[in-house]
Amino acid sequence: MPPPSQSAFRPFRFVHTADLHLGSRVMSLPRADQKTSADLADATYGAWREIIDLCIREAVDFLLVAGDVYDSADKNIRAQLQFKEGLKRLGENGIAAYIVRGNHDPDDAWSRSIAMPENAFIFSSKEPEVTIHRDQEGRPLAAIAGMSFATAYIRDNLAEQFPQREEEWPYTIGLLHCSVGGARGHEPYAPCSIQDLRQCGYDYWALGHIHQPTVLDSGDPHIVYAGNPQGRDMGETGERGCRLVTVGADGAVEVEDVRTCGHLWKEIEIDVSGSEDLGILEEEIRRNLAMVSEEEGVSVVGRLILAGATTLHRELVAKGGIAALEDRLIEDPPAGRYPFYPERIVCRTVPVIDRDAALARDDILGEICRQSDLAISSENGRSRLREEISSLYQSYAQAYTNDPDDEEFDAIIREAEALLLSQLSEGGEE
Amino acid sequence: MKIRSLYIDGFGKFHDWKPSTAFGEGLTAIVGPNEAGKTTLLAFIRRMLYGFPDGRRSLNHYPPLNGGKIGGRLEVLGEDGREYILSRNGVRGNPSLTYADGTTARGLKPLSLLGPCDQVFYENVCAIGLNELQEISTLRRDEIRDRLAAAGAGNLPIREVATSLQKSADEIYVVRGKKKKINDLISDLKDVEGKIRDVKKRQGEYDEINGAIARESESVGLVEERQKAVDEEIAYLKALGQAWEVYVKREEARDALQKIPNIKPFPADALEKLSRIEAEVQRLEEEYGDLTEKHSHTEEEFERCVVREEVLGQADAIHALERKIEQYRTRVNDLKTAQLEGEQQRANLASMLKALGGDWDEERITRFDISVPAKDDAKQLRDRLAKTANDCAVQQSRLEVAETEAGERKGSLRDLQRRRDDIGDVADPGTARERLGLSREMFSEIQHVQELETRLFSVRQEEARTAEIKASIYSVRAVPSWPGILVALSALLIFVWGSLTGTLEIAGIIAFILLVAAAGIFLAGRKAGEESNIVDAAHHEGEGETLALQRREIEHERSRREEKIRSCAASLGCDSLPTRTAVEALVHAHEDAVREADRASDLDKEIDRAQDLSGSADASLNKAQEMMDAALSEREDAQAAWRRWCRERDLPETMNPDLISDLIADIRQAAGLYVQVGATRKRQEELSEEVRSFEEEIAAVANACNESLSGSPDVVLEGLIRLLRDEEEAKRNYNTLTNRLNEEREALQRTSAQYDAVKARIDAMLRERGVETPEEYREFERLSRERQRLRGSIQDAESAIRRISGEERYHDFITALQEYDPVLMQVRLQERENELREIRGTIKDVHQRIGTLKERLSGIEGDNELTYLLSREAALKEEISQVSRQWAVYTAASSLLGMAVETFERERQPEILREAQSFFTEITGGRYTRVVKPFDGSEPYVEEVTGAHKKIDELSRGTAEQLYLALRFGYICDYATSSLPVPVIFDDILVNFDPDRRKNACQAIANLAETCQVLYFTCHPQTVDDLVEATPDAVVMDISGV
């Protein structure tokens, strides 16, 4: 296949998004007020509105949606209507939308009663289709090749079915929902390799499925996962948005990340080593959080991880210090230009005890350290503790809990040991 | 590690301070009173070991009060036998560890001297404060058990931690537990899942509902088309119906028009004009009739009108009488009243005279003197009588009082004289007191003499003892030799025992030491005897002479006092030297005599005063008698004057003077009445005359008017007045009638002329239309109007039909109306209307169904609950996961603790208990011999020397405290043996122990000090003594001088 003549390109812009998951669950926060809960629940819709606003504001030529518009398992009609409404607004502004279906919203999972507006082109699920996008004068701007999921569980390599680029095609974009190289944490639907994509000779692969924004290749061709435009829990932390792509007349491609998330999920680790006063610690945390939200420039939903050796360990872990801190941060959120919502405070502090010294002792503290080491290193010591904590995981709560794996079990034992050491040291002062 | 010494740069009160002695390697007792600085020193040692807390901790930081920087040095002896210096300089300064020569101890950290003993462990194990022991007495039995268990396990709060962990875990989840956190969460989650299912089910119906709506919309379209056709037909039929009525009216009008002749139209107001003229004619006819009738009535009335001139002539006289008629009537009434009043006054006078008495009449009344002077005389006499009677009563009362008082005074005097006679003859008080003074002086002297004899006796004894000492002073004291013998015997016995047991070598050495000791005792005894004799002899010689001098002085003093006693006895007339008992009795006798003399003297004074009082009472009695006689005489004079006054006025002498004022008042009233009777009689006569004169005037006028005089004069006069008024009215009427007759005649003439003119006008109108009568004129005019109306009706009907049909369909409509059958048309319309109703019902039903479906649709479209529920579901699952993990941590911690305790109890505790057992036996003075913790996990117990067992919670508080100490000591001992020994610190822990327990505990501490260095801080010297007794080589560091 001969490479296209670069001078043939006409400058244009498009937005690439995917995995909107409109109306899907966004982890609600403990004890959040009604407005915050409603804001969070509607966050995916907010992100979609942001994308539409971006398209209109930037007067892009078209929008690419690479699957998983909504979760068909939820049969969420509102989500489909909101999607349609967004497309309608694009249509009113003369912007086209090219859409492929993903595993969460395959062809057979859309309501028959909701017809998409005329400016929306939905690719077939039978075979890859190629359409030429033209400007208002009818001159071709881009060729877009795409294929939808017919059903949720597509295990075939769809990329292989895509046609080779043809000579007369202008700037060519492949639009697909797929799993490149078996990405972790995602089902391996429509698996393919980077090579499969490269072989097609396209200029840009607009992919969906992987929620973490990822650039697999930044040129020749660009292979890009737009990521989901709104994080929904602590598994989807960090910046979320869509890609604004500008193709110059010389064929130069500029890919810009544009934030669309109204709430940013973030894990914040704070070293509290040496803290001796809960009030001072709280102030320290507040300063940290205010700084974080200032830096992010958006409302932040954060998980605080307190770490380090502190005399406050016992106060935090065994005397409700963590719960009190959570209450205080919810009742009186950290001052800052953007709101901060504490998702949870995880205490990974350790007591200020020289564990090696404790281990060297013949008393009960030393014995606790030895027993805990034994439980981690020997199967015999481990089995007794396993048995002790298995009662919950095998009870009526079984359906809702996961038996901790070995790594988690070790962490539990270490936490238990730290808890004991700090509690037993109580009263050991003059 | 052991602390050798320390240096404080600045810490609390200490500045640049170093103890004068070094700490002992075993036990050191640091003693000083309160405020001496023991606690400060104790804190200094602890903080030098583990650091000075920074300012954030709420502790006493002991800032240097007397200068210097906080910190100092500890000189310690390490386990390697080398000396180190541990220095700390300031709160934040890093500690330094050097060798004694100042070189840095490389590779060693300050705390490494203490081994694994961190601060927590140190405070829990190696430092024991008084509070810990005191607390035991405040704990419950089970708490004591826990505390003792903790003492044997490093003093860690194991029970509290285990309970707290279990509680925390149980709040989350318990096997078969209800109302736990995890249950609540799962229940919430199930609830949310149920709601999600419902919402999803509704969402799934969306397409189905849309299909149903489309189907319904299609069917309703067809029905609506049919509805339109029926609507149009009904409208046509209704229009024909409406036009039919109008059409019928048009046809009727056309028929009627043809029947009316063609008449020239009348002006619009023709009939009105005719009626107006006719009414005028009628009115004039009626008016003429009325005037004629009225004129005849007036004439009749004029003829009936007659006037009496004689009455009108008396008009002035009648008016004059009329003005006075009311005055006449008043006079007649006054006369009657005066007559009644006169009769009443006379009756009252007769009644009053009768009340005064039979001998009283009008003449006597007028004669009796009722003037003011006469009344005053009577009053004075009455007052005089009353006063004299009152004086007599007063004087009588005074006389009785004086008699009573005189009697009482005499009785009192007699009583006093009798009491004085009872005492009899006694000495005067002066003499008695003088004799009492002598006897007391004598008693005092006898007491002095006895004291002197006692002193003399002891001096003589002392002299005898001194003489004995002098006699024995040169003889050699015999030193006892039995201890030496005993020690030598012991040496022999040990030697024999050694040879028997095969330990001859050790026994030989001990026996040799004992023999040396015995020899020493012998030699010491002998040497002591030889010294000190010479000094004692000189001392006792001087003492003998002093005693002899004292004895002589005492004997001289005794003889002087005996002489004085004899002199006193002579004055009192006793024996020359009476005994102490006799003098004591004598003093009592004289004390009694003085008391009797005082009493007799007091009574004599009282008798004199009573005699004076009795005399004055008799004088008062005589005076009262004289006053009484004078009052009686005055009363007699007053009574005689009263009797004389009565006689002068013909009144009885026995008359009560109090009644005389009433009598005079009655007489005055009767006299007044008598005068009134006279006045009333005169007024009667005047009134009678006035009445009679008026009646005569009335009679004269009546006669002039020819009227009769029947009836009372005032009735006659009223008749005359009425008659006069009637005649005056008749006269006025006559004049009026004359005027009216003239006016009526003129009106009749005017009306007749008007009638003729109007009659001529009506005749002219009838002639104009060629009719004879007004009725004919009217019929012609009606027919003309009917023609015009019918023509209008026909035009209106045709316009209405055009409006209903429209101009285009007008002729078709007329044709249809010509063939129109109202009954058939009504039936057809009814049929169409029924059909339309059915169609509308159908359409309404369909629209309702569509509305319901759309409502469901809009509910689904606007449903924002699903996302919220999904989010909540995710959050609950996350929370369950977190809570479960938390539970796992608590449970794992609980298990780890259990396993650690189990291992510790199995592997370490037996050794600790063994150590503790020996301490416990020591502290309890051997009463308890064992501390047992069975391996089968049953309750620990202690065993008495008798073999009896006691559970921990059966121990007395005191024994529990002792066991606590023993366990702590045992733990320390075990730790020191198995690890690096560290200095242990006791802060006056024995302060509440009784002396025996304290001694035992000190012994235990002494034993502990063999294992590790012990620093015992106390303010009780007795404890220090006990510690030193238990450990002779203990160091005592007194810091009271700091």
XYZ file of N, CA, C and O in Angstrom, chain B residues 335-349 673 676-681 684:
92
model
N -107.341 73.770 103.069
C -108.314 73.808 104.176
C -108.502 72.414 104.761
O -108.472 72.245 105.990
N -108.669 71.435 103.911
C -108.863 70.054 104.409
C -107.646 69.601 105.205
O -107.763 69.011 106.272
N -106.465 69.892 104.728
C -105.219 69.478 105.410
C -105.129 70.129 106.780
O -104.770 69.469 107.767
N -105.466 71.416 106.860
C -105.376 72.134 108.143
C -106.316 71.541 109.162
O -105.974 71.425 110.340
N -107.480 71.110 108.674
C -108.431 70.506 109.613
C -107.873 69.199 110.183
O -107.905 68.967 111.389
N -107.338 68.367 109.323
C -106.786 67.067 109.778
C -105.612 67.297 110.724
O -105.488 66.644 111.765
N -104.745 68.241 110.401
C -103.544 68.534 111.206
C -103.942 68.972 112.607
O -103.355 68.533 113.599
N -104.969 69.842 112.702
C -105.426 70.336 114.007
C -105.905 69.207 114.870
O -105.544 69.117 116.047
N -106.643 68.281 114.279
C -107.150 67.134 115.058
C -105.985 66.289 115.557
O -105.962 65.874 116.715
N -105.021 66.055 114.749
C -103.861 65.208 115.118
C -103.073 65.841 116.258
O -102.688 65.159 117.214
N -102.870 67.181 116.170
C -102.077 67.873 117.200
C -102.791 67.794 118.540
O -102.170 67.562 119.578
N -104.040 67.928 118.543
C -104.794 67.856 119.802
C -104.692 66.468 120.411
O -104.487 66.317 121.607
N -104.858 65.452 119.607
C -104.740 64.079 120.130
C -103.352 63.841 120.724
O -103.214 63.253 121.797
N -102.274 64.328 120.053
C -100.897 64.137 120.552
C -100.716 64.819 121.906
O -100.106 64.253 122.810
N -101.255 66.028 122.056
C -101.097 66.773 123.313
C -101.737 66.007 124.450
O -101.153 65.843 125.529
N -96.234 71.670 121.578
C -97.418 71.117 120.922
C -98.636 71.987 121.200
O -99.473 72.258 120.313
N -98.705 74.973 118.887
C -99.021 74.593 117.498
C -100.521 74.440 117.292
O -101.088 74.848 116.274
N -101.245 73.860 118.240
C -102.705 73.652 118.141
C -103.375 74.995 117.902
O -104.248 75.144 117.029
N -102.989 76.020 118.576
C -103.563 77.364 118.431
C -103.350 77.913 117.042
O -104.294 78.412 116.415
N -102.142 77.802 116.510
C -101.804 78.347 115.185
C -102.601 77.671 114.091
O -103.096 78.325 113.169
N -102.777 76.393 114.145
C -103.520 75.617 113.145
C -104.972 76.092 113.092
O -105.560 76.242 112.020
N -105.573 76.316 114.201
C -106.977 76.737 114.254
C -107.156 78.071 113.515
O -108.066 78.225 112.718
N -107.185 77.735 109.582
C -108.416 77.126 109.086
C -109.426 78.242 108.762
O -110.074 78.238 107.714
